Amino acid sequence: MNDLIRKNDEILLELKNVKKYYDISNSFLKNKSYLKAVDDISLRVRKGETIGIVGESGCGKSTLGNLIMQMLPLTEGQILFEGEDMSNLSANQLRKKRLDFQMIFQDPFSSLNPRMKVLDIIAEPLRTYRIAKGEELENKVYSLMDLVGLNKSQAYRYPHEFSGGQRQRIGIARALALNPKLIVCDEPISALDVSIQAQILNLLSNLQKKLGLTYIFIGHGIPAVKYISDRIAVMYMGKIVEIADKNEIVKNPKHPYTEALLSAIPVPDPKLRGNKKQTVIEGDVPNPVNPPSGCRFHTRCLYAEEKCKREEPQMKRLHSYHQFACHYPINHQGGKEFENGTA
Amino acid sequence: MSKLLQINNLKTVFYTEEGQVPSVDNVSLDIKKGETVAIVGESGSGKSVTALSILGLVPSPGRVVTGEILYEGKDLLKMTDKEIKKIRGNEISMIFQEPLSALNPVLTVGKQIQESIELHQKKKGKRAKEKVIQLLNRVGIPRPEKVYYSYPHTLSGGMRQRVMIAMALSCRPKLIIADEPTTALDVTTQAQILNLMKSLSEEEGTTILIITHDLGVVAEMADRVVVMYAGQVVEQSTVYDLFEKPEHPYTKGLLDCTPKIHGESEELLAIEGTVPTIQNRPTGCKFHPRCKFTHEKCKEKDPELFTIKEKQKVRCYLHEKVIEERLK
């Protein structure tokens, strides 16, 4: 586990106090209000690692992915890719930079153009960036198809002729076409059948080993995210509430929300039925326009106290590879103080 | 325990341009009173169509062609529309996967639930409304008097699913069919809904048929499990036997390819290949192109459902020998 904290680790991507607010003010009634989709997130992603991002729907995990992909402008903060601030780049410079980060989408049925052949879909980024043409282009596409486990003979077919899993493979080949360094995977397996999910997860992790890729893996199925990730970040209402090594976070969650998320996962073993400790949280995610004061989770938290309503908890450090934002972390009620720090 | 529902050799086909395609192919299963039975399968396995066939809701161009569905001894398939309407929503009710599309967007939540109460229980006006509020309370909706007047779009996913359950419960049904009731929900909400369904079956003895692709949900809820693949039942057993000693290679594969939350992650053993589409189902055993134990016989002839022990049936030639030996 200690290999996660090496000093000379190369940082590929760094998020500094990233915020994305949507202005939903009503100009007629003259009241200002914002929807804070992503609120003050700091995160460092090392080269070659996979960070899993989990949370309920509406927690801002997909928005975060889109911000990293530079598909949305930031409200505040910085995103540094290889040490370079992306928001300072001109459109032209950004276009060149985009070679290095690509995305895999959730729905393989709507993310592929139904009127393009597989060959053209995978070749499109290569053509746009004028990387290859003619026979060279074709060969490149064939080798990409081979890499993701598709047959060369399928190159002239249309997306509708493929199953969900194969379509996701096409999407992966397209993302790999430009030799990216970072791939943001936005729920890439949630639209797939159970038996196909494992194939795609294995493919992604093999590709990572082969090509030295860095992944941001957004998902809501924690077991699958845990399988592929090195570290897991838990988001709640636009904030990261806990981030740690994947085994650490499962065995020793510190934030009550993480504990609740973990205990809500149905365990595929009927013998554990009933005697499993279940901390079911009641209610739904509060309205993000009007987030609760203090700790945003206090309205649903089983351990909330007076302080939680008043004060917003800062990120605290358990080890350098385990951080959380909670006043009364689990098993540490009233215990020792933690160092402040960010992921 | 007596049988509440018994399905015998059900075959539901869809009439398409390419001819008849069997979505559900010779499925037999039974559900006893008070039991929770799960049907597990991937997309295209025919699990939803089986459920729709029970209530006579198979969408056109589909039709039940053969078989019988006995509900308390009476064949639902032979009933007239009028007779089945008395049962549907009253004695047997259904919870759908996507509560937003299953609820009427232009009617308030209260009105929608009240509808079935007025229809089946002959309660009107104030008495019906009281009953609705009681139901909303039962399914754990806060401030039911207010929610009674809300429209579906103003509620969260979990709330909507609770409304669906309230509606399903409105006439105290004997059987609830839940088609992927938690697939569209977050894990925390899923746990709440599953707990609610469990308490229904424990406190009121409601029989539940749950359809899902999630083995975790099966392990939490079911007493017995029916695994379906490509329109057929491939394995049937108690929930404990299924997870402890799955006998069909497909069931084994499904268990192996599900990521577990605890324990170190070793490589997942994926099932190779793809789920066959309904038009292109292979000959012989439907699972043979993806199976690790395929031999010649599997490609030629469909295995029958062998009973390997009490309450456990498997559709696989690997078990044929075991049975032959036992018969000797």
XYZ file of C-alpha atoms in Angstrom:
671
model
C 0.000 0.000 0.000
C 2.923 2.281 0.658
C 3.792 2.445 -2.996
C 0.907 4.855 -3.300
C 2.729 7.610 -1.443
C 6.080 7.673 -3.140
C 7.480 11.201 -3.274
C 8.724 10.994 -6.818
C 5.402 9.880 -8.246
C 4.655 11.686 -11.436
C 1.449 13.717 -11.210
C -0.443 13.612 -14.482
C -3.508 15.574 -13.533
C -4.087 17.995 -10.722
C -7.335 19.627 -9.706
C -7.035 22.682 -7.505
C -10.212 23.906 -5.783
C -12.298 23.161 -8.825
C -15.792 24.629 -8.766
C -18.664 24.470 -11.202
C -21.704 26.537 -10.317
C -24.769 26.855 -12.497
C -26.519 30.179 -12.285
C -30.205 29.511 -11.757
C -31.060 33.001 -10.561
C -34.481 34.252 -11.289
C -33.980 37.651 -12.890
C -37.648 38.514 -12.544
C -37.748 37.910 -8.815
C -34.213 39.259 -8.475
C -33.001 36.434 -6.287
C -29.541 35.060 -6.884
C -29.075 31.343 -6.563
C -26.595 28.795 -7.777
C -26.599 25.090 -8.216
C -23.233 23.945 -6.974
C -22.630 20.875 -9.114
C -18.963 20.585 -8.206
C -17.863 22.478 -5.165
C -14.222 22.912 -4.282
C -12.631 19.670 -5.350
C -8.891 19.137 -5.130
C -7.376 15.939 -6.388
C -4.066 14.680 -7.668
C -3.953 11.827 -10.133
C -0.698 9.955 -10.500
C 0.486 8.641 -13.803
C -0.661 5.084 -14.430
C -3.192 4.883 -11.632
C -6.947 4.526 -11.719
C -9.106 6.736 -9.565
C -12.632 5.523 -9.096
C -15.306 8.116 -8.393
C -18.505 6.906 -6.770
C -21.625 8.561 -5.417
C -25.366 8.695 -5.857
C -26.882 10.204 -8.973
C -26.728 13.972 -8.868
C -23.576 14.091 -6.742
C -21.616 15.773 -9.521
C -19.404 12.887 -10.587
C -20.221 13.171 -14.276
C -19.849 16.951 -14.165
C -16.408 16.434 -12.698
C -15.556 14.116 -15.589
C -16.759 16.697 -18.101
C -14.709 19.411 -16.401
C -11.575 17.280 -16.623
C -12.317 16.717 -20.307
C -12.526 20.515 -20.780
C -16.024 20.139 -22.103
C -17.367 22.612 -19.567
C -15.816 25.890 -18.415
C -14.774 26.096 -14.782
C -16.405 28.577 -12.445
C -13.327 28.729 -10.284
C -10.130 26.802 -9.686
C -7.515 25.215 -11.898
C -7.049 21.977 -13.737
C -3.423 21.182 -14.429
C -2.555 18.520 -16.958
C 1.114 17.613 -16.798
C 1.642 20.785 -14.817
C 0.041 23.019 -17.404
C -3.031 25.077 -16.529
C -5.629 24.144 -19.090
C -7.821 27.207 -18.678
C -4.943 29.440 -19.815
C -4.606 27.678 -23.132
C -5.913 29.190 -26.333
C -8.457 27.230 -28.346
C -5.745 26.099 -30.700
C -3.388 24.995 -27.951
C -6.216 23.188 -26.194
C -7.041 21.373 -29.401
C -3.521 20.001 -29.518
C -3.656 19.078 -25.856
C -6.878 17.152 -26.350
C -4.900 14.374 -28.021
C -3.794 13.351 -24.556
C -7.136 12.895 -22.885
C -10.080 10.972 -24.205
C -13.401 9.744 -22.936
C -15.450 6.548 -22.912
C -19.163 7.106 -22.540
C -21.899 5.368 -20.646
C -24.367 4.477 -23.335
C -22.816 2.609 -26.248
C -26.096 2.969 -28.136
C -26.137 6.751 -28.297
C -22.412 7.513 -28.317
C -21.760 6.001 -31.747
C -23.055 7.626 -34.912
C -25.542 5.134 -36.385
C -24.764 6.240 -39.939
C -21.025 5.664 -39.790
C -19.231 2.405 -40.341
C -17.035 1.075 -37.548
C -13.932 1.855 -39.581
C -14.965 5.499 -39.930
C -15.923 5.812 -36.290
C -12.512 4.637 -35.120
C -10.707 6.549 -37.889
C -12.465 9.838 -37.219
C -10.045 11.160 -34.571
C -7.090 10.071 -36.727
C -8.495 11.956 -39.689
C -9.392 15.032 -37.670
C -5.863 15.314 -36.377
C -4.375 14.326 -39.754
C -2.363 11.568 -38.171
C -2.790 8.958 -40.831
C -4.509 8.405 -44.154
C -5.046 5.830 -46.835
C -3.698 2.389 -46.210
C -1.806 3.452 -43.123
C -5.044 4.697 -41.590
C -6.797 1.444 -42.356
C -4.019 -0.607 -40.847
C -4.036 1.542 -37.779
C -7.774 1.021 -37.353
C -7.350 -2.736 -37.798
C -4.685 -2.879 -35.138
C -6.895 -0.845 -32.774
C -9.780 -3.227 -33.418
C -7.508 -6.134 -32.692
C -6.378 -4.458 -29.476
C -9.919 -4.221 -28.117
C -10.922 -7.693 -29.248
C -12.892 -6.909 -32.389
C -12.490 -8.765 -35.638
C -11.005 -6.983 -38.661
C -13.833 -8.352 -40.798
C -16.337 -6.264 -38.831
C -14.803 -2.950 -39.931
C -17.393 -2.252 -42.606
C -20.430 -2.856 -40.454
C -22.689 -0.319 -38.779
C -23.105 0.066 -34.997
C -26.609 -1.421 -34.943
C -25.181 -4.752 -36.030
C -23.257 -5.061 -32.786
C -24.246 -5.998 -29.268
C -23.845 -3.580 -26.363
C -20.512 -5.041 -25.277
C -19.053 -4.907 -28.776
C -20.247 -1.338 -29.196
C -18.478 -0.400 -26.015
C -15.338 -1.986 -27.505
C -15.743 0.278 -30.548
C -16.004 3.259 -28.207
C -12.832 2.163 -26.440
C -10.958 1.736 -29.738
C -11.995 5.258 -30.734
C -10.764 6.628 -27.423
C -7.437 4.837 -27.878
C -6.889 5.996 -31.459
C -4.864 9.058 -30.515
C -2.652 7.325 -27.936
C -4.048 9.298 -25.013
C -2.426 9.446 -21.604
C -5.629 9.869 -19.649
C -9.027 8.308 -20.240
C -12.140 9.450 -18.425
C -14.558 6.521 -18.270
C -18.049 7.772 -17.479
C -20.017 4.732 -16.263
C -18.740 2.593 -19.128
C -20.348 -0.633 -17.950
C -23.631 0.366 -16.376
C -25.609 -0.110 -19.590
C -24.203 -3.596 -20.189
C -25.336 -7.085 -19.238
C -23.754 -8.642 -16.165
C -21.750 -11.231 -18.083
C -20.447 -8.545 -20.465
C -19.470 -6.091 -17.712
C -16.661 -8.371 -16.584
C -15.320 -8.596 -20.156
C -15.123 -4.814 -20.470
C -13.583 -4.400 -17.014
C -10.918 -6.976 -17.872
C -10.291 -5.323 -21.238
C -9.850 -1.909 -19.618
C -7.448 -3.200 -17.010
C -5.416 -5.152 -19.582
C -5.183 -2.085 -21.814
C -3.990 -0.065 -18.870
C -1.176 -2.513 -18.207
C -0.230 -2.690 -21.868
C -0.370 1.022 -22.672
C 0.360 2.624 -19.311
C -2.913 4.518 -19.288
C -4.325 6.600 -16.450
C -8.046 6.249 -15.793
C -10.663 8.315 -14.075
C -13.365 5.715 -13.627
C -16.782 7.124 -12.790
C -19.382 4.602 -11.690
C -22.107 3.897 -9.234
C -21.539 0.174 -8.810
C -18.957 0.148 -6.049
C -17.842 -3.500 -6.458
C -16.981 -2.896 -10.107
C -15.264 0.415 -9.363
C -13.277 -1.268 -6.625
C -12.208 -4.004 -8.989
C -10.604 -1.639 -11.481
C -9.405 1.245 -9.291
C -6.330 1.889 -7.182
C -7.947 4.628 -5.182
C -11.621 5.462 -4.671
C -13.097 8.908 -4.116
C -16.598 9.147 -2.666
C -18.615 12.197 -3.694
C -21.658 13.681 -2.001
C -23.418 16.822 -3.204
C -20.531 18.164 -5.234
C -17.766 17.399 -2.757
C -15.317 14.591 -2.207
C -16.104 13.346 1.300
C -13.557 10.552 1.438
C -10.704 9.272 -0.667
C -8.476 6.315 0.018
C -6.801 3.223 -1.299
C -9.552 0.871 -2.470
C -8.972 -1.875 0.072
C -8.570 0.627 2.861
C -11.823 2.421 2.073
C -13.797 -0.824 2.028
C -12.305 -2.220 5.230
C -11.993 0.963 7.171
C -14.388 3.660 5.991
C -14.151 6.834 8.041
C -16.978 8.903 6.641
C -20.513 7.821 7.666
C -21.676 8.303 4.083
C -19.060 5.874 2.791
C -20.119 3.394 5.443
C -23.753 3.759 4.413
C -22.962 3.356 0.717
C -20.971 0.211 1.404
C -23.566 -1.369 3.641
C -26.293 -0.709 1.085
C -24.639 -2.942 -1.496
C -26.486 -6.236 -1.675
C -24.016 -9.021 -0.941
C -24.260 -12.001 -3.301
C -24.287 -14.539 -0.475
C -27.628 -15.549 1.051
C -25.946 -16.902 4.187
C -24.941 -13.398 5.201
C -28.544 -12.277 4.956
C -29.798 -10.696 8.149
C -26.625 -10.896 10.211
C -24.922 -8.221 8.154
C -24.545 -4.912 9.901
C -26.701 -2.556 7.929
C -26.630 1.175 8.342
C -29.409 2.172 5.994
C -29.616 5.893 5.552
C -33.088 7.280 5.247
C -34.377 9.884 2.870
C -33.000 11.253 -0.353
C -30.224 13.574 -1.371
C -31.303 17.114 -0.346
C -32.018 19.764 -2.932
C -28.620 20.879 -4.274
C -29.827 24.458 -4.747
C -30.288 24.713 -1.009
C -27.632 22.462 0.486
C -27.812 21.887 4.247
C -25.635 24.118 6.410
C -22.385 22.817 7.858
C -21.694 19.258 6.787
C -23.956 18.555 3.828
C -24.571 15.020 4.968
C -25.787 15.905 8.447
C -29.484 15.639 7.529
C -29.102 11.935 6.774
C -26.170 11.075 9.005
C -26.652 8.620 11.859
C -23.931 10.208 13.955
C -24.659 13.902 13.377
C -24.208 16.294 16.277
C -24.652 19.989 16.846
C -21.244 20.877 15.430
C -22.075 19.211 12.105
C -24.956 21.625 11.509
C -22.787 24.678 12.056
C -19.350 23.935 10.744
C -18.318 22.495 7.452
C -15.709 19.778 8.004
C -12.372 20.193 6.234
C -10.445 17.385 4.574
C -8.452 15.524 7.203
C -5.660 13.098 6.792
C -5.518 9.644 8.345
C -2.536 8.628 6.261
C -1.332 10.300 3.176
C -3.425 7.775 1.257
C -6.609 8.142 3.274
C -8.443 11.442 3.626
C -11.954 12.323 4.665
C -14.117 15.297 5.590
C -15.994 14.540 8.809
C -16.031 15.950 12.341
C -16.810 12.621 13.960
C -15.258 9.896 11.849
C -16.236 6.287 12.458
C -14.265 4.514 15.216
C -12.686 7.841 16.049
C -15.535 9.549 17.869
C -13.887 12.156 20.030
C -10.547 10.599 19.262
C -7.326 12.100 18.099
C -7.001 15.129 15.915
C -6.124 14.724 12.299
C -3.853 16.785 10.173
C -5.592 18.971 7.621
C -4.785 18.238 4.044
C -6.135 17.518 0.616
C -5.963 14.592 -1.689
C -47.565 -24.830 1.345
C -50.006 -24.742 -1.513
C -49.148 -23.442 -4.917
C -50.393 -19.962 -5.650
C -49.201 -19.800 -9.213
C -48.147 -22.556 -11.526
C -46.811 -21.992 -15.006
C -46.707 -25.024 -17.273
C -44.823 -25.106 -20.592
C -45.381 -21.456 -21.333
C -44.382 -20.379 -24.812
C -44.653 -16.751 -25.849
C -43.642 -15.818 -29.376
C -43.231 -12.559 -31.213
C -44.393 -12.356 -34.824
C -41.759 -10.434 -36.745
C -40.814 -10.019 -40.379
C -38.374 -12.876 -39.983
C -41.130 -15.139 -38.740
C -42.033 -16.343 -35.296
C -39.394 -15.829 -32.655
C -39.917 -17.518 -29.321
C -39.149 -15.103 -26.516
C -40.209 -17.499 -23.791
C -39.603 -21.107 -24.721
C -41.324 -23.788 -22.728
C -40.984 -22.301 -19.275
C -42.439 -24.045 -16.258
C -42.252 -22.779 -12.715
C -44.377 -22.583 -9.633
C -44.704 -20.203 -6.728
C -46.026 -21.236 -3.340
C -48.025 -19.023 -1.022
C -45.857 -16.625 0.957
C -42.721 -17.390 -0.990
C -40.345 -14.984 -2.699
C -39.149 -16.346 -6.017
C -36.543 -14.596 -8.155
C -36.124 -14.907 -11.901
C -32.552 -14.029 -12.864
C -31.339 -13.426 -16.371
C -29.687 -10.998 -18.735
C -31.408 -8.921 -21.383
C -33.169 -11.112 -23.908
C -33.507 -14.035 -21.520
C -37.278 -13.732 -21.560
C -37.642 -12.951 -17.884
C -39.781 -9.853 -18.339
C -41.929 -11.430 -21.041
C -42.627 -14.326 -18.673
C -43.903 -11.839 -16.112
C -45.997 -9.965 -18.660
C -47.465 -13.246 -19.905
C -48.832 -13.961 -16.431
C -50.973 -10.847 -16.476
C -51.865 -11.036 -20.153
C -49.878 -7.887 -20.877
C -47.563 -9.155 -23.615
C -47.228 -6.275 -26.086
C -48.119 -6.792 -29.741
C -46.765 -8.480 -31.906
C -46.208 -10.976 -29.107
C -48.625 -13.691 -28.080
C -48.771 -16.605 -25.708
C -49.140 -19.644 -27.959
C -49.081 -22.637 -25.682
C -48.999 -23.531 -22.025
C -51.083 -22.744 -19.032
C -50.778 -20.333 -16.136
C -52.745 -21.611 -13.177
C -53.550 -19.062 -10.517
C -55.223 -20.781 -7.581
C -56.111 -23.579 -9.951
C -57.723 -21.398 -12.627
C -56.027 -20.894 -15.973
C -55.366 -17.188 -16.501
C -54.849 -17.727 -20.215
C -58.381 -19.082 -20.692
C -60.037 -16.202 -18.895
C -62.020 -13.512 -20.667
C -60.839 -9.914 -20.526
C -63.465 -9.131 -17.946
C -62.376 -11.955 -15.684
C -58.694 -11.133 -15.885
C -59.345 -7.463 -15.168
C -60.814 -8.506 -11.841
C -57.547 -10.208 -10.942
C -55.039 -7.786 -12.459
C -54.223 -4.982 -10.060
C -56.435 -6.601 -7.454
C -55.126 -10.062 -6.618
C -51.979 -9.902 -8.708
C -50.252 -6.571 -9.116
C -47.066 -5.428 -10.717
C -44.211 -3.051 -9.964
C -42.312 -1.825 -12.986
C -38.672 -0.942 -13.476
C -38.928 2.671 -14.491
C -41.352 4.429 -12.162
C -41.267 7.657 -14.125
C -42.600 6.049 -17.273
C -44.987 3.751 -15.426
C -46.732 6.623 -13.658
C -49.113 8.968 -15.422
C -47.441 12.407 -15.549
C -50.689 14.403 -15.703
C -52.410 12.841 -12.707
C -51.522 13.477 -9.092
C -50.022 10.578 -7.207
C -53.079 10.285 -4.997
C -55.511 10.075 -7.899
C -53.518 7.294 -9.539
C -53.485 5.129 -6.462
C -57.118 5.909 -5.762
C -58.084 4.706 -9.205
C -57.513 1.050 -8.470
C -59.105 1.312 -5.039
C -62.241 2.827 -6.552
C -62.300 0.212 -9.281
C -61.720 -2.906 -7.222
C -62.854 -2.062 -3.740
C -65.868 0.111 -4.429
C -64.647 2.755 -2.026
C -65.349 6.309 -3.078
C -64.410 9.845 -2.109
C -63.211 10.419 1.404
C -62.923 6.773 2.314
C -60.786 6.066 -0.724
C -58.555 9.035 0.022
C -58.044 7.907 3.583
C -56.998 4.526 2.297
C -54.494 6.122 -0.110
C -52.898 8.177 2.650
C -52.704 5.081 4.811
C -50.904 3.295 1.967
C -48.457 6.144 1.373
C -47.679 6.017 5.059
C -47.168 2.267 4.910
C -44.519 2.554 2.187
C -42.618 5.164 4.171
C -43.478 8.378 2.386
C -43.106 11.404 4.663
C -45.996 13.891 4.764
C -48.432 11.674 2.805
C -51.210 14.290 2.870
C -48.990 16.589 0.855
C -47.605 13.924 -1.467
C -51.189 12.900 -2.258
C -51.492 16.089 -4.286
C -48.051 16.000 -5.946
C -47.287 15.066 -9.499
C -44.807 12.260 -10.226
C -42.125 14.547 -11.692
C -41.770 16.420 -8.408
C -40.746 13.256 -6.559
C -37.335 11.594 -6.439
C -36.703 8.174 -7.971
C -36.989 6.377 -4.663
C -40.226 8.172 -3.815
C -41.711 7.300 -7.172
C -40.881 3.665 -6.668
C -42.568 3.833 -3.255
C -45.645 5.266 -4.955
C -45.567 2.336 -7.398
C -45.399 -0.059 -4.479
C -48.250 1.722 -2.718
C -50.282 1.353 -5.882
C -49.407 -2.319 -6.146
C -50.429 -2.820 -2.518
C -53.660 -0.885 -2.756
C -55.920 -3.917 -3.028
C -53.911 -6.197 -0.731
C -52.772 -8.461 -3.557
C -51.839 -12.088 -2.995
C -49.032 -11.891 -5.510
C -46.771 -8.980 -6.427
C -44.690 -9.222 -9.564
C -41.734 -6.838 -9.353
C -39.901 -6.369 -12.660
C -36.432 -5.004 -11.874
C -37.845 -2.789 -9.119
C -34.503 -1.289 -8.101
C -32.462 -1.226 -11.309
C -33.056 2.476 -11.935
C -32.232 3.439 -8.334
C -29.087 4.305 -6.395
C -27.711 1.726 -3.976
C -28.871 3.580 -0.875
C -32.412 3.886 -2.234
C -32.256 0.308 -3.449
C -31.556 -0.868 0.092
C -34.563 1.101 1.357
C -36.891 -0.367 -1.275
C -35.644 -3.921 -0.749
C -36.169 -3.582 3.003
C -39.686 -2.352 2.363
C -40.450 -5.328 0.135
C -38.981 -7.726 2.677
C -41.165 -6.326 5.431
C -44.235 -6.738 3.191
C -43.533 -10.376 2.652
C -42.769 -10.981 6.332
C -45.586 -8.980 7.887
C -48.390 -9.496 5.429
C -47.357 -12.764 3.869
C -47.426 -11.323 0.353
C -46.037 -13.654 -2.268
C -43.423 -11.945 -4.411
C -42.054 -12.776 -7.841
C -39.000 -10.595 -8.342
C -37.280 -10.264 -11.686
C -33.719 -9.030 -11.687
C -30.260 -9.353 -13.190
C -28.517 -8.538 -9.932
C -27.358 -11.573 -7.972
C -26.897 -9.410 -4.898
C -30.605 -8.582 -4.912
C -31.406 -12.283 -5.340
C -29.257 -13.242 -2.369
C -30.955 -10.657 -0.183
C -34.546 -11.362 -1.171
C -35.325 -14.745 -2.637
C -36.260 -18.122 -1.187
C -36.013 -19.841 -4.531
C -34.320 -18.832 -7.766
C -35.067 -19.504 -11.415
C -32.171 -18.742 -13.762
C -33.185 -17.995 -17.345
C -31.042 -17.868 -20.439
C -32.241 -17.286 -24.007
C -35.889 -17.911 -23.183
C -35.383 -21.090 -21.192
C -35.062 -22.015 -17.566
C -31.497 -23.326 -17.174
C -31.445 -23.819 -13.444
C -33.931 -23.840 -10.629
C -33.041 -24.241 -6.988
C -33.210 -22.806 -3.505
C -31.228 -19.640 -2.987
C -28.729 -21.356 -0.677
C -27.982 -24.195 -3.094
C -27.668 -21.794 -5.989
C -24.991 -19.673 -4.378
C -23.209 -22.532 -2.677
C -23.224 -25.057 -5.459
C -24.363 -23.646 -8.793
C -24.735 -26.529 -11.227
C -25.244 -24.944 -14.623
C -22.105 -23.490 -16.247
C -24.017 -20.275 -16.947
C -25.017 -19.824 -13.306
C -21.441 -20.536 -12.271
C -20.200 -18.026 -14.816
C -22.586 -15.351 -13.587
C -21.420 -15.819 -10.007
C -17.756 -15.730 -11.022
C -18.020 -12.589 -13.107
C -19.734 -10.504 -10.422
C -17.177 -8.259 -8.711
C -17.194 -8.688 -4.939
C -16.781 -5.836 -2.548
C -14.771 -7.720 0.051
C -11.588 -9.672 -0.414
C -8.674 -8.889 -2.673
C -9.621 -8.541 -6.298
C -8.322 -11.329 -8.446
C -9.059 -11.360 -12.154
C -12.738 -11.639 -12.948
C -13.651 -14.738 -14.887
C -15.749 -13.239 -17.628
C -18.127 -15.331 -19.714
C -16.817 -14.993 -23.250
C -18.997 -14.139 -26.215
C -22.296 -12.296 -26.232
C -25.861 -12.973 -25.208
C -27.584 -14.298 -28.351
C -30.290 -12.048 -29.719
C -33.763 -13.473 -29.872
C -33.537 -13.966 -33.659
C -30.163 -15.719 -33.583
C -30.434 -18.273 -30.847
C -28.099 -21.215 -31.452
C -29.266 -24.770 -31.983
C -28.911 -27.347 -29.253
C -28.126 -25.988 -25.843
C -28.568 -22.221 -26.075
C -25.484 -21.630 -23.970
C -23.094 -23.897 -25.867
C -21.193 -21.208 -27.859
C -20.131 -19.579 -24.592
C -19.722 -22.688 -22.471
C -16.383 -24.111 -21.370
C -17.664 -27.684 -21.253
C -19.257 -27.890 -24.695
C -19.129 -31.233 -26.493
C -20.777 -32.499 -29.677
C -24.061 -33.413 -28.101
C -24.617 -29.894 -26.785
C -24.581 -28.484 -30.313
C -27.151 -30.904 -31.638
C -29.855 -31.401 -29.108
C -31.291 -29.208 -26.437
C -30.801 -30.820 -23.031
C -33.901 -31.284 -20.923
C -34.320 -29.934 -17.441
C -32.849 -32.701 -15.273
C -33.973 -32.954 -11.693
C -30.760 -33.554 -9.777
C -32.211 -33.364 -6.324
C -35.297 -32.183 -4.584
C -35.914 -28.577 -5.540
C -32.945 -28.394 -7.906
C -33.260 -28.726 -11.662
C -30.549 -28.114 -14.249
C -30.647 -27.956 -18.035
C -27.209 -29.360 -18.820
C -25.818 -32.652 -20.141
C -23.133 -32.608 -17.484
C -25.792 -33.836 -15.091
C -27.260 -36.474 -17.342
C -24.745 -39.097 -16.296
C -25.249 -38.429 -12.630
C -28.928 -39.123 -13.036
C -28.445 -42.220 -15.185
C -26.151 -43.693 -12.590
C -28.583 -42.977 -9.847
C -31.369 -44.664 -11.773
C -29.321 -47.859 -12.091
